[in-house]
């Protein structure tokens, strides 16, 4: 939460910085225009004070030198001098409508604004007030005063000014966004490295410095955990493989002696039957040890996968022949789709054979005196191995366990069928275990491109 607040504060400071920069830029622009462009638009008029001082009085009345009068004519429309009583005592080009007595209120009004729409300038003399009138519509006077050309120029320049401000703001936002994007790109790259179990090391600086720090710490923590898990899995696999090897040696001796006793005619029938039970159970135990070792290797990625091309139909006939040689009393039916004849597929032949054999052996163990049917069917993008029997079907608890997603740990029971799921998953296929009205049914589908 503190990191987010820090990021928000930094972003707000950046936004305020952009605003201050825009204001400062506009002030500089106004200053430059005010000192360069506006004086060119509004040339300095002849000083009202100088004109007022040039107006003098002699015995014949008020007069103004010709050169000053010429300047007056160039810059102003008319001029008049009002005495203390409000009477016009001198004028130049003054219209009759303006030649009259002025009250103090009228004088106070036009000295600030306009006189009959004429923008006026006044200067107080000892003898009265000099009033100079500009051309109507030539100047803009309210609380402030501005030349009409200047006002027109500013109005015309406003859209340009606005566009310049928008462009400047867009550039600043773009620069800020690029910086923001680069920061986010580092975070995205770090998350991608984490997803691919790669170490993350981002320089902890910039607006997202605190997030970079957390991401680096998370990466280091995950790398340590990954090393621990890899070491644990390796040790577990090696331990299972070692135990399996150590158990096989005495188990082989037991199997040998049990088989010898079972075939010894000098031993009574009851002893031979017990020896047979010992042999069968030892073979079952050896199979369980093999399943445990293979399941461990498949679970922890220690089992090498060697994919080769082979004939699917011939592969299935080979499995059927070996199975019937081992279980000659089983009622076995093999059906191969004609489309599968001569079809070359790619996969680990040994593992796939192990998967199908596990299903067949499971049917033999749990469906005595039943018929086992194997069908090989080719679909558009995958092969289907359908294995069914006429037994009692899978127990409910076994089906529930097989319908759960594959766990990253060794299965607690049902190693044979769990191995089937693992092998098929390694080939990009699916497994479906179900019960029908006639017994158990297992369907394996494996993509043709990946087999």
Tab-separated table of C-alpha atoms in Angstrom:
chain	number	residue	atom	x	y	z
A	1	UNK	CA	0.000	0.000	0.000
A	2	UNK	CA	2.862	2.368	0.804
A	3	UNK	CA	4.409	1.643	-2.594
A	4	UNK	CA	1.178	2.537	-4.384
A	5	UNK	CA	0.828	5.767	-2.401
A	6	UNK	CA	4.421	6.660	-3.244
A	7	UNK	CA	3.797	6.001	-6.963
A	8	UNK	CA	0.608	8.082	-6.932
A	9	UNK	CA	2.394	10.960	-5.183
A	10	UNK	CA	5.246	10.868	-7.696
A	11	UNK	CA	2.796	10.827	-10.579
A	12	UNK	CA	0.909	13.777	-9.057
A	13	UNK	CA	4.176	15.688	-8.609
A	14	UNK	CA	4.995	15.004	-12.272
A	15	UNK	CA	1.583	16.317	-13.339
A	16	UNK	CA	2.033	19.467	-11.235
A	17	UNK	CA	5.501	19.869	-12.744
A	18	UNK	CA	4.016	19.723	-16.246
A	19	UNK	CA	1.419	22.351	-15.290
A	20	UNK	CA	4.045	24.655	-13.787
A	21	UNK	CA	6.203	24.254	-16.873
A	22	UNK	CA	3.274	25.217	-19.136
A	23	UNK	CA	2.466	28.284	-17.035
A	24	UNK	CA	6.109	29.329	-16.951
A	25	UNK	CA	6.410	28.836	-20.729
A	26	UNK	CA	3.312	30.957	-21.343
A	27	UNK	CA	4.596	33.738	-19.103
A	28	UNK	CA	7.882	33.802	-20.999
A	29	UNK	CA	5.992	33.851	-24.312
A	30	UNK	CA	3.803	36.747	-23.117
A	31	UNK	CA	6.894	38.614	-21.969
A	32	UNK	CA	8.625	38.131	-25.317
A	33	UNK	CA	5.546	39.154	-27.308
A	34	UNK	CA	4.961	42.144	-25.013
A	35	UNK	CA	8.496	43.420	-25.536
A	36	UNK	CA	8.900	42.668	-29.242
A	37	UNK	CA	5.707	42.175	-31.243
A	38	UNK	CA	3.220	44.503	-29.495
A	39	UNK	CA	5.434	47.604	-29.674
A	40	UNK	CA	5.662	47.003	-33.429
A	41	UNK	CA	1.875	46.735	-33.659
A	42	UNK	CA	1.346	49.760	-31.447
A	43	UNK	CA	4.069	52.377	-32.115
A	44	UNK	CA	4.569	54.821	-29.311
A	45	UNK	CA	2.278	57.822	-29.813
A	46	UNK	CA	3.538	61.324	-29.277
A	47	UNK	CA	3.537	61.998	-25.560
A	48	UNK	CA	0.321	63.623	-24.342
A	49	UNK	CA	2.313	65.567	-21.790
A	50	UNK	CA	4.580	67.005	-24.486
A	51	UNK	CA	1.565	68.095	-26.543
A	52	UNK	CA	0.027	69.632	-23.456
A	53	UNK	CA	3.198	71.536	-22.646
A	54	UNK	CA	3.416	72.804	-26.246
A	55	UNK	CA	-0.042	74.406	-25.901
A	56	UNK	CA	0.581	77.882	-24.561
A	57	UNK	CA	-1.319	81.166	-24.044
A	58	UNK	CA	-0.363	84.718	-25.012
A	59	UNK	CA	-2.135	88.050	-25.276
A	60	UNK	CA	-4.043	86.873	-28.331
A	61	UNK	CA	-5.121	83.546	-26.812
A	62	UNK	CA	-4.057	79.872	-26.981
A	63	UNK	CA	-1.676	78.717	-29.657
A	64	UNK	CA	0.435	75.587	-30.562
A	65	UNK	CA	3.623	75.415	-32.620
A	66	UNK	CA	3.202	74.127	-36.166
A	67	UNK	CA	5.471	71.082	-35.741
A	68	UNK	CA	3.528	69.947	-32.620
A	69	UNK	CA	0.237	70.660	-34.369
A	70	UNK	CA	1.385	68.473	-37.245
A	71	UNK	CA	2.104	65.596	-34.838
A	72	UNK	CA	-1.290	66.152	-33.236
A	73	UNK	CA	-3.010	65.826	-36.600
A	74	UNK	CA	-1.153	62.629	-37.395
A	75	UNK	CA	-2.010	60.855	-34.155
A	76	UNK	CA	-5.350	62.200	-32.960
A	77	UNK	CA	-8.733	63.063	-34.423
A	78	UNK	CA	-9.293	66.221	-32.385
A	79	UNK	CA	-8.168	68.129	-29.306
A	80	UNK	CA	-9.702	70.612	-26.851
A	81	UNK	CA	-8.841	72.474	-23.677
A	82	UNK	CA	-11.470	72.733	-20.926
A	83	UNK	CA	-11.065	75.354	-18.213
A	84	UNK	CA	-11.989	75.059	-14.574
A	85	UNK	CA	-15.603	76.039	-15.312
A	86	UNK	CA	-16.083	73.261	-17.893
A	87	UNK	CA	-15.963	75.604	-20.890
A	88	UNK	CA	-14.014	74.767	-24.039
A	89	UNK	CA	-11.418	77.519	-24.335
A	90	UNK	CA	-9.336	76.003	-27.169
A	91	UNK	CA	-9.994	73.269	-29.714
A	92	UNK	CA	-8.635	71.725	-32.867
A	93	UNK	CA	-10.980	70.005	-35.386
A	94	UNK	CA	-13.565	69.600	-32.648
A	95	UNK	CA	-17.075	68.803	-33.903
A	96	UNK	CA	-20.004	71.020	-32.889
A	97	UNK	CA	-21.580	68.165	-30.964
A	98	UNK	CA	-18.623	68.135	-28.614
A	99	UNK	CA	-18.243	71.924	-28.379
A	100	UNK	CA	-20.289	72.641	-25.268
A	101	UNK	CA	-20.123	73.064	-21.520
A	102	UNK	CA	-18.985	69.976	-19.529
A	103	UNK	CA	-20.035	69.200	-15.988
A	104	UNK	CA	-17.580	67.697	-13.486
A	105	UNK	CA	-19.412	64.354	-13.788
A	106	UNK	CA	-19.033	64.327	-17.567
A	107	UNK	CA	-15.367	65.202	-17.284
A	108	UNK	CA	-14.840	62.441	-14.707
A	109	UNK	CA	-16.510	59.930	-17.035
A	110	UNK	CA	-14.715	60.592	-20.286
A	111	UNK	CA	-11.310	61.074	-18.719
A	112	UNK	CA	-11.414	57.350	-17.868
A	113	UNK	CA	-13.268	55.829	-20.788
A	114	UNK	CA	-14.767	57.345	-23.921
A	115	UNK	CA	-16.305	60.624	-25.090
A	116	UNK	CA	-19.056	59.904	-27.641
A	117	UNK	CA	-17.224	56.652	-28.604
A	118	UNK	CA	-13.948	58.469	-29.030
A	119	UNK	CA	-11.155	56.926	-26.933
A	120	UNK	CA	-9.652	59.958	-25.206
A	121	UNK	CA	-6.487	60.901	-23.359
A	122	UNK	CA	-6.405	63.782	-20.895
A	123	UNK	CA	-3.698	65.794	-19.260
A	124	UNK	CA	-4.285	68.290	-16.436
A	125	UNK	CA	-2.717	71.698	-17.006
A	126	UNK	CA	-2.640	74.619	-14.644
A	127	UNK	CA	-5.221	76.370	-16.771
A	128	UNK	CA	-7.499	73.386	-17.364
A	129	UNK	CA	-7.674	69.891	-18.849
A	130	UNK	CA	-6.305	69.002	-22.288
A	131	UNK	CA	-8.393	66.315	-24.016
A	132	UNK	CA	-7.063	64.436	-27.047
A	133	UNK	CA	-9.486	62.223	-28.999
A	134	UNK	CA	-8.466	59.104	-30.934
A	135	UNK	CA	-10.299	57.698	-33.950
A	136	UNK	CA	-13.479	55.828	-33.092
A	137	UNK	CA	-12.794	52.106	-32.849
A	138	UNK	CA	-9.019	52.544	-32.826
A	139	UNK	CA	-8.445	51.607	-29.176
A	140	UNK	CA	-9.886	49.322	-26.541
A	141	UNK	CA	-10.316	50.902	-23.090
A	142	UNK	CA	-12.010	49.326	-20.102
A	143	UNK	CA	-10.315	48.429	-16.851
A	144	UNK	CA	-7.220	48.335	-18.954
A	145	UNK	CA	-6.314	49.904	-22.235
A	146	UNK	CA	-5.111	48.302	-25.434
A	147	UNK	CA	-4.677	49.266	-29.028
A	148	UNK	CA	-7.340	47.739	-31.291
A	149	UNK	CA	-4.692	46.268	-33.602
A	150	UNK	CA	-3.058	44.628	-30.616
A	151	UNK	CA	-6.387	43.232	-29.444
A	152	UNK	CA	-7.111	41.897	-32.939
A	153	UNK	CA	-3.668	40.348	-33.084
A	154	UNK	CA	-4.161	38.616	-29.727
A	155	UNK	CA	-7.571	37.296	-30.800
A	156	UNK	CA	-6.097	35.956	-34.034
A	157	UNK	CA	-3.159	34.438	-32.198
A	158	UNK	CA	-5.303	32.740	-29.536
A	159	UNK	CA	-5.962	29.553	-31.608
A	160	UNK	CA	-2.277	29.358	-32.471
A	161	UNK	CA	-1.435	29.883	-28.826
A	162	UNK	CA	-3.903	27.178	-27.793
A	163	UNK	CA	-2.517	24.725	-30.390
A	164	UNK	CA	1.041	25.418	-29.255
A	165	UNK	CA	0.007	24.772	-25.659
A	166	UNK	CA	-1.749	21.556	-26.654
A	167	UNK	CA	1.282	20.377	-28.625
A	168	UNK	CA	3.584	21.263	-25.761
A	169	UNK	CA	1.306	19.487	-23.261
A	170	UNK	CA	1.057	16.465	-25.583
A	171	UNK	CA	4.842	16.312	-25.911
A	172	UNK	CA	5.289	16.489	-22.150
A	173	UNK	CA	2.609	13.834	-21.621
A	174	UNK	CA	4.222	11.682	-24.328
A	175	UNK	CA	7.633	11.968	-22.685
A	176	UNK	CA	6.091	11.137	-19.328
A	177	UNK	CA	4.201	8.201	-20.887
A	178	UNK	CA	7.369	6.882	-22.528
A	179	UNK	CA	9.103	7.005	-19.191
A	180	UNK	CA	6.085	5.337	-17.575
A	181	UNK	CA	5.990	2.712	-20.348
A	182	UNK	CA	9.673	1.899	-19.926
A	183	UNK	CA	9.140	1.436	-16.223
A	184	UNK	CA	6.134	-0.835	-16.817
A	185	UNK	CA	8.075	-2.739	-19.486
A	186	UNK	CA	10.718	-3.586	-16.895
A	187	UNK	CA	7.988	-4.867	-14.584
A	188	UNK	CA	6.397	-6.890	-17.410
A	189	UNK	CA	9.787	-8.351	-18.336
A	190	UNK	CA	10.410	-9.214	-14.688
A	191	UNK	CA	7.029	-10.942	-14.371
A	192	UNK	CA	7.721	-12.845	-17.600
A	193	UNK	CA	11.066	-13.995	-16.202
A	194	UNK	CA	9.332	-15.104	-13.016
A	195	UNK	CA	6.767	-17.051	-15.041
A	196	UNK	CA	9.607	-18.826	-16.874
A	197	UNK	CA	11.487	-19.423	-13.598
A	198	UNK	CA	14.277	-17.045	-14.575
A	199	UNK	CA	16.062	-14.765	-12.067
A	200	UNK	CA	15.030	-11.102	-12.006
A	201	UNK	CA	17.482	-8.273	-11.376
A	202	UNK	CA	16.062	-4.797	-12.118
A	203	UNK	CA	17.899	-1.595	-11.074
A	204	UNK	CA	15.910	-0.241	-8.142
A	205	UNK	CA	15.486	3.346	-9.276
A	206	UNK	CA	12.835	5.520	-10.871
A	207	UNK	CA	9.168	5.982	-10.091
A	208	UNK	CA	8.703	2.226	-9.593
A	209	UNK	CA	11.871	1.716	-7.589
A	210	UNK	CA	9.990	0.224	-4.617
A	211	UNK	CA	8.157	-2.206	-6.903
A	212	UNK	CA	11.443	-3.183	-8.535
A	213	UNK	CA	12.811	-3.920	-5.081
A	214	UNK	CA	9.839	-6.124	-4.196
A	215	UNK	CA	10.074	-7.902	-7.556
A	216	UNK	CA	13.789	-8.581	-7.064
A	217	UNK	CA	13.157	-9.894	-3.543
A	218	UNK	CA	10.327	-12.115	-4.794
A	219	UNK	CA	12.547	-13.472	-7.558
A	220	UNK	CA	15.365	-14.240	-5.141
A	221	UNK	CA	12.925	-15.956	-2.762
A	222	UNK	CA	11.404	-18.043	-5.575
A	223	UNK	CA	14.828	-19.001	-6.901
A	224	UNK	CA	15.813	-20.240	-3.442
A	225	UNK	CA	12.575	-22.188	-3.154
A	226	UNK	CA	13.061	-23.643	-6.628
A	227	UNK	CA	16.556	-24.818	-5.731
A	228	UNK	CA	15.204	-26.413	-2.557
A	229	UNK	CA	12.394	-28.156	-4.458
A	230	UNK	CA	14.737	-29.398	-7.187
A	231	UNK	CA	17.118	-30.732	-4.565
A	232	UNK	CA	14.230	-32.346	-2.669
A	233	UNK	CA	12.785	-33.966	-5.803
A	234	UNK	CA	16.192	-35.247	-6.865
A	235	UNK	CA	16.830	-36.708	-3.436
A	236	UNK	CA	13.347	-38.289	-3.382
A	237	UNK	CA	13.800	-39.817	-6.842
A	238	UNK	CA	17.241	-41.126	-5.964
A	239	UNK	CA	15.917	-42.530	-2.689
A	240	UNK	CA	13.025	-44.329	-4.408
A	241	UNK	CA	15.362	-45.672	-7.085
A	242	UNK	CA	17.818	-46.854	-4.417
A	243	UNK	CA	15.142	-48.522	-2.343
A	244	UNK	CA	13.684	-50.164	-5.453
A	245	UNK	CA	17.103	-51.541	-6.336
A	246	UNK	CA	17.754	-52.770	-2.803
A	247	UNK	CA	14.366	-54.495	-2.624
A	248	UNK	CA	14.703	-56.222	-6.006
A	249	UNK	CA	17.717	-58.301	-4.904
A	250	UNK	CA	16.046	-60.177	-2.000
A	251	UNK	CA	12.792	-60.246	-3.949
A	252	UNK	CA	14.533	-62.047	-6.826
A	253	UNK	CA	15.859	-64.651	-4.399
A	254	UNK	CA	12.389	-65.176	-2.916
A	255	UNK	CA	10.880	-65.534	-6.393
A	256	UNK	CA	13.561	-68.039	-7.375
A	257	UNK	CA	13.106	-70.226	-4.300
A	258	UNK	CA	9.298	-70.016	-4.530
A	259	UNK	CA	9.384	-71.088	-8.184
A	260	UNK	CA	11.789	-73.936	-7.300
A	261	UNK	CA	9.523	-75.192	-4.505
A	262	UNK	CA	6.454	-74.829	-6.719
A	263	UNK	CA	7.997	-77.049	-9.417
A	264	UNK	CA	9.571	-79.593	-6.994
A	265	UNK	CA	7.573	-82.876	-7.305
A	266	UNK	CA	8.991	-84.162	-4.040
A	267	UNK	CA	7.109	-81.456	-2.147
A	268	UNK	CA	3.477	-82.072	-1.202
A	269	UNK	CA	0.709	-80.259	-3.089
A	270	UNK	CA	-0.200	-77.973	-0.188
A	271	UNK	CA	3.355	-76.666	0.020
A	272	UNK	CA	3.477	-76.189	-3.751
A	273	UNK	CA	0.267	-74.134	-3.602
A	274	UNK	CA	1.749	-71.897	-0.888
A	275	UNK	CA	4.908	-71.513	-2.956
A	276	UNK	CA	2.747	-70.489	-5.929
A	277	UNK	CA	0.975	-67.867	-3.809
A	278	UNK	CA	4.360	-66.532	-2.663
A	279	UNK	CA	5.602	-66.365	-6.265
A	280	UNK	CA	2.487	-64.587	-7.552
A	281	UNK	CA	2.527	-62.044	-4.755
A	282	UNK	CA	6.247	-61.439	-5.182
A	283	UNK	CA	5.703	-60.819	-8.879
A	284	UNK	CA	2.926	-58.414	-7.954
A	285	UNK	CA	5.245	-56.708	-5.469
A	286	UNK	CA	7.972	-56.442	-8.130
A	287	UNK	CA	5.434	-54.865	-10.456
A	288	UNK	CA	4.459	-52.378	-7.738
A	289	UNK	CA	8.106	-51.484	-7.175
A	290	UNK	CA	8.542	-50.912	-10.898
A	291	UNK	CA	5.394	-48.762	-10.971
A	292	UNK	CA	6.585	-46.743	-7.991
A	293	UNK	CA	9.976	-46.112	-9.595
A	294	UNK	CA	8.416	-45.127	-12.941
A	295	UNK	CA	5.774	-42.914	-11.291
A	296	UNK	CA	8.521	-41.130	-9.361
A	297	UNK	CA	10.537	-40.500	-12.522
A	298	UNK	CA	7.471	-39.294	-14.442
A	299	UNK	CA	6.337	-37.018	-11.602
A	300	UNK	CA	9.708	-35.339	-11.114
A	301	UNK	CA	10.793	-35.257	-14.759
A	302	UNK	CA	13.551	-37.859	-14.377
A	303	UNK	CA	12.190	-40.248	-17.012
A	304	UNK	CA	13.773	-39.656	-20.435
A	305	UNK	CA	11.315	-39.519	-23.335
A	306	UNK	CA	12.537	-41.039	-26.599
A	307	UNK	CA	10.029	-40.455	-29.380
A	308	UNK	CA	10.391	-42.519	-32.537
A	309	UNK	CA	8.157	-43.305	-35.484
A	310	UNK	CA	6.420	-46.696	-35.527
A	311	UNK	CA	3.434	-48.448	-37.080
A	312	UNK	CA	0.392	-48.039	-34.800
A	313	UNK	CA	-1.362	-51.238	-35.956
A	314	UNK	CA	1.783	-53.369	-35.674
A	315	UNK	CA	2.448	-51.805	-32.267
A	316	UNK	CA	-1.003	-52.823	-31.014
A	317	UNK	CA	-0.649	-56.390	-32.398
A	318	UNK	CA	2.726	-56.711	-30.636
A	319	UNK	CA	1.141	-55.740	-27.294
A	320	UNK	CA	-1.737	-58.178	-27.847
A	321	UNK	CA	0.627	-61.045	-28.677
A	322	UNK	CA	2.760	-60.524	-25.580
A	323	UNK	CA	-0.329	-60.167	-23.408
A	324	UNK	CA	-1.884	-63.421	-24.713
A	325	UNK	CA	1.431	-65.257	-24.199
A	326	UNK	CA	1.399	-64.144	-20.565
A	327	UNK	CA	-2.343	-64.697	-20.026
A	328	UNK	CA	-3.354	-67.451	-22.458
A	329	UNK	CA	-6.646	-68.170	-20.691
A	330	UNK	CA	-8.020	-64.623	-21.115
A	331	UNK	CA	-10.804	-64.019	-23.643
A	332	UNK	CA	-9.180	-61.246	-25.683
A	333	UNK	CA	-10.510	-59.394	-28.760
A	334	UNK	CA	-8.480	-56.903	-30.860
A	335	UNK	CA	-10.158	-54.635	-33.447
A	336	UNK	CA	-8.019	-52.310	-35.621
A	337	UNK	CA	-9.513	-49.694	-37.911
A	338	UNK	CA	-8.402	-50.110	-41.533
A	339	UNK	CA	-7.323	-46.459	-41.586
A	340	UNK	CA	-4.681	-47.320	-38.979
A	341	UNK	CA	-2.969	-49.921	-41.186
A	342	UNK	CA	0.486	-48.719	-42.147
A	343	UNK	CA	-0.041	-45.467	-40.269
A	344	UNK	CA	3.264	-44.176	-38.856
A	345	UNK	CA	2.994	-42.361	-35.583
A	346	UNK	CA	5.588	-40.830	-33.274
A	347	UNK	CA	5.990	-41.415	-29.567
A	348	UNK	CA	7.889	-43.213	-26.832
A	349	UNK	CA	7.069	-46.801	-27.744
A	350	UNK	CA	8.158	-48.284	-24.411
A	351	UNK	CA	6.097	-45.865	-22.297
A	352	UNK	CA	2.984	-46.184	-24.461
A	353	UNK	CA	3.241	-49.959	-24.318
A	354	UNK	CA	3.551	-49.722	-20.541
A	355	UNK	CA	0.412	-47.556	-20.359
A	356	UNK	CA	-1.750	-49.942	-22.427
A	357	UNK	CA	-0.365	-52.991	-20.638
A	358	UNK	CA	-1.210	-51.451	-17.235
A	359	UNK	CA	-4.853	-51.124	-18.293
A	360	UNK	CA	-4.947	-54.707	-19.604
A	361	UNK	CA	-3.349	-56.096	-16.440
A	362	UNK	CA	-5.788	-54.089	-14.322
A	363	UNK	CA	-8.677	-55.726	-16.192
A	364	UNK	CA	-7.179	-59.186	-15.607
A	365	UNK	CA	-6.786	-58.550	-11.874
A	366	UNK	CA	-10.186	-56.996	-11.254
A	367	UNK	CA	-12.350	-58.661	-13.924
A	368	UNK	CA	-11.753	-62.416	-13.707
A	369	UNK	CA	-13.280	-64.540	-16.491
A	370	UNK	CA	-14.269	-61.426	-18.471
A	371	UNK	CA	-13.771	-60.511	-22.094
A	372	UNK	CA	-11.233	-57.788	-22.838
A	373	UNK	CA	-11.747	-55.806	-26.026
A	374	UNK	CA	-9.190	-53.413	-27.513
A	375	UNK	CA	-10.099	-51.125	-30.409
A	376	UNK	CA	-7.683	-48.899	-32.333
A	377	UNK	CA	-9.514	-46.147	-34.203
A	378	UNK	CA	-8.088	-43.283	-36.238
A	379	UNK	CA	-9.806	-39.893	-36.114
A	380	UNK	CA	-8.924	-36.741	-38.004
A	381	UNK	CA	-6.245	-35.483	-35.637
A	382	UNK	CA	-5.766	-38.247	-33.081
A	383	UNK	CA	-5.708	-41.980	-32.442
A	384	UNK	CA	-8.108	-43.587	-30.013
A	385	UNK	CA	-7.275	-46.666	-27.936
A	386	UNK	CA	-10.524	-48.003	-26.440
A	387	UNK	CA	-10.017	-50.786	-23.878
A	388	UNK	CA	-13.088	-52.321	-22.259
A	389	UNK	CA	-13.966	-55.458	-20.277
A	390	UNK	CA	-17.086	-57.260	-19.109
A	391	UNK	CA	-16.176	-57.212	-15.437
A	392	UNK	CA	-17.576	-55.304	-12.483
A	393	UNK	CA	-16.109	-51.938	-13.535
A	394	UNK	CA	-13.946	-49.500	-11.609
A	395	UNK	CA	-14.759	-48.899	-7.933
A	396	UNK	CA	-16.311	-45.492	-7.257
A	397	UNK	CA	-13.347	-44.347	-5.137
A	398	UNK	CA	-10.921	-45.227	-7.949
A	399	UNK	CA	-12.973	-43.308	-10.517
A	400	UNK	CA	-13.113	-40.234	-8.277
A	401	UNK	CA	-9.344	-40.318	-7.881
A	402	UNK	CA	-8.786	-40.761	-11.634
A	403	UNK	CA	-11.084	-37.860	-12.501
A	404	UNK	CA	-9.075	-35.401	-10.390
A	405	UNK	CA	-6.378	-33.317	-12.139
A	406	UNK	CA	-2.885	-34.762	-12.120
A	407	UNK	CA	-1.174	-33.791	-8.869
A	408	UNK	CA	2.475	-32.645	-8.722
A	409	UNK	CA	3.112	-35.321	-6.070
A	410	UNK	CA	3.214	-39.100	-6.216
A	411	UNK	CA	-0.250	-40.753	-6.117
A	412	UNK	CA	-1.107	-42.370	-2.816
A	413	UNK	CA	-2.822	-45.373	-4.477
A	414	UNK	CA	-3.713	-46.712	-7.923
A	415	UNK	CA	-0.161	-46.362	-9.250
A	416	UNK	CA	-0.800	-48.372	-12.401
A	417	UNK	CA	-3.662	-46.247	-13.714
A	418	UNK	CA	-2.007	-43.021	-12.519
A	419	UNK	CA	1.034	-43.971	-14.587
A	420	UNK	CA	-1.267	-44.345	-17.601
A	421	UNK	CA	-2.489	-40.775	-17.128
A	422	UNK	CA	1.073	-39.464	-16.736
A	423	UNK	CA	2.375	-41.196	-19.864
A	424	UNK	CA	-0.561	-40.071	-21.992
A	425	UNK	CA	-0.228	-36.498	-20.673
A	426	UNK	CA	3.454	-36.494	-21.679
A	427	UNK	CA	2.301	-37.252	-25.245
A	428	UNK	CA	-0.278	-34.445	-25.233
A	429	UNK	CA	-3.216	-36.866	-25.042
A	430	UNK	CA	-6.177	-37.476	-22.741
A	431	UNK	CA	-7.489	-40.387	-20.713
A	432	UNK	CA	-11.087	-41.169	-19.813
A	433	UNK	CA	-12.019	-43.817	-17.260
A	434	UNK	CA	-15.673	-44.835	-16.965
A	435	UNK	CA	-18.051	-47.688	-16.219
A	436	UNK	CA	-20.549	-48.990	-18.748
A	437	UNK	CA	-23.409	-51.456	-18.426
A	438	UNK	CA	-21.024	-54.273	-19.334
A	439	UNK	CA	-17.966	-53.252	-17.274
A	440	UNK	CA	-14.989	-50.887	-17.202
A	441	UNK	CA	-13.962	-48.752	-20.173
A	442	UNK	CA	-10.797	-46.741	-20.738
A	443	UNK	CA	-10.327	-44.424	-23.728
A	444	UNK	CA	-6.914	-42.991	-24.575
A	445	UNK	CA	-6.629	-40.292	-27.224
A	446	UNK	CA	-3.260	-39.118	-28.474
A	447	UNK	CA	-2.729	-36.425	-31.129
A	448	UNK	CA	-1.265	-37.790	-34.335
A	449	UNK	CA	1.202	-34.895	-34.531
A	450	UNK	CA	2.629	-35.548	-31.081
A	451	UNK	CA	2.623	-39.351	-30.793
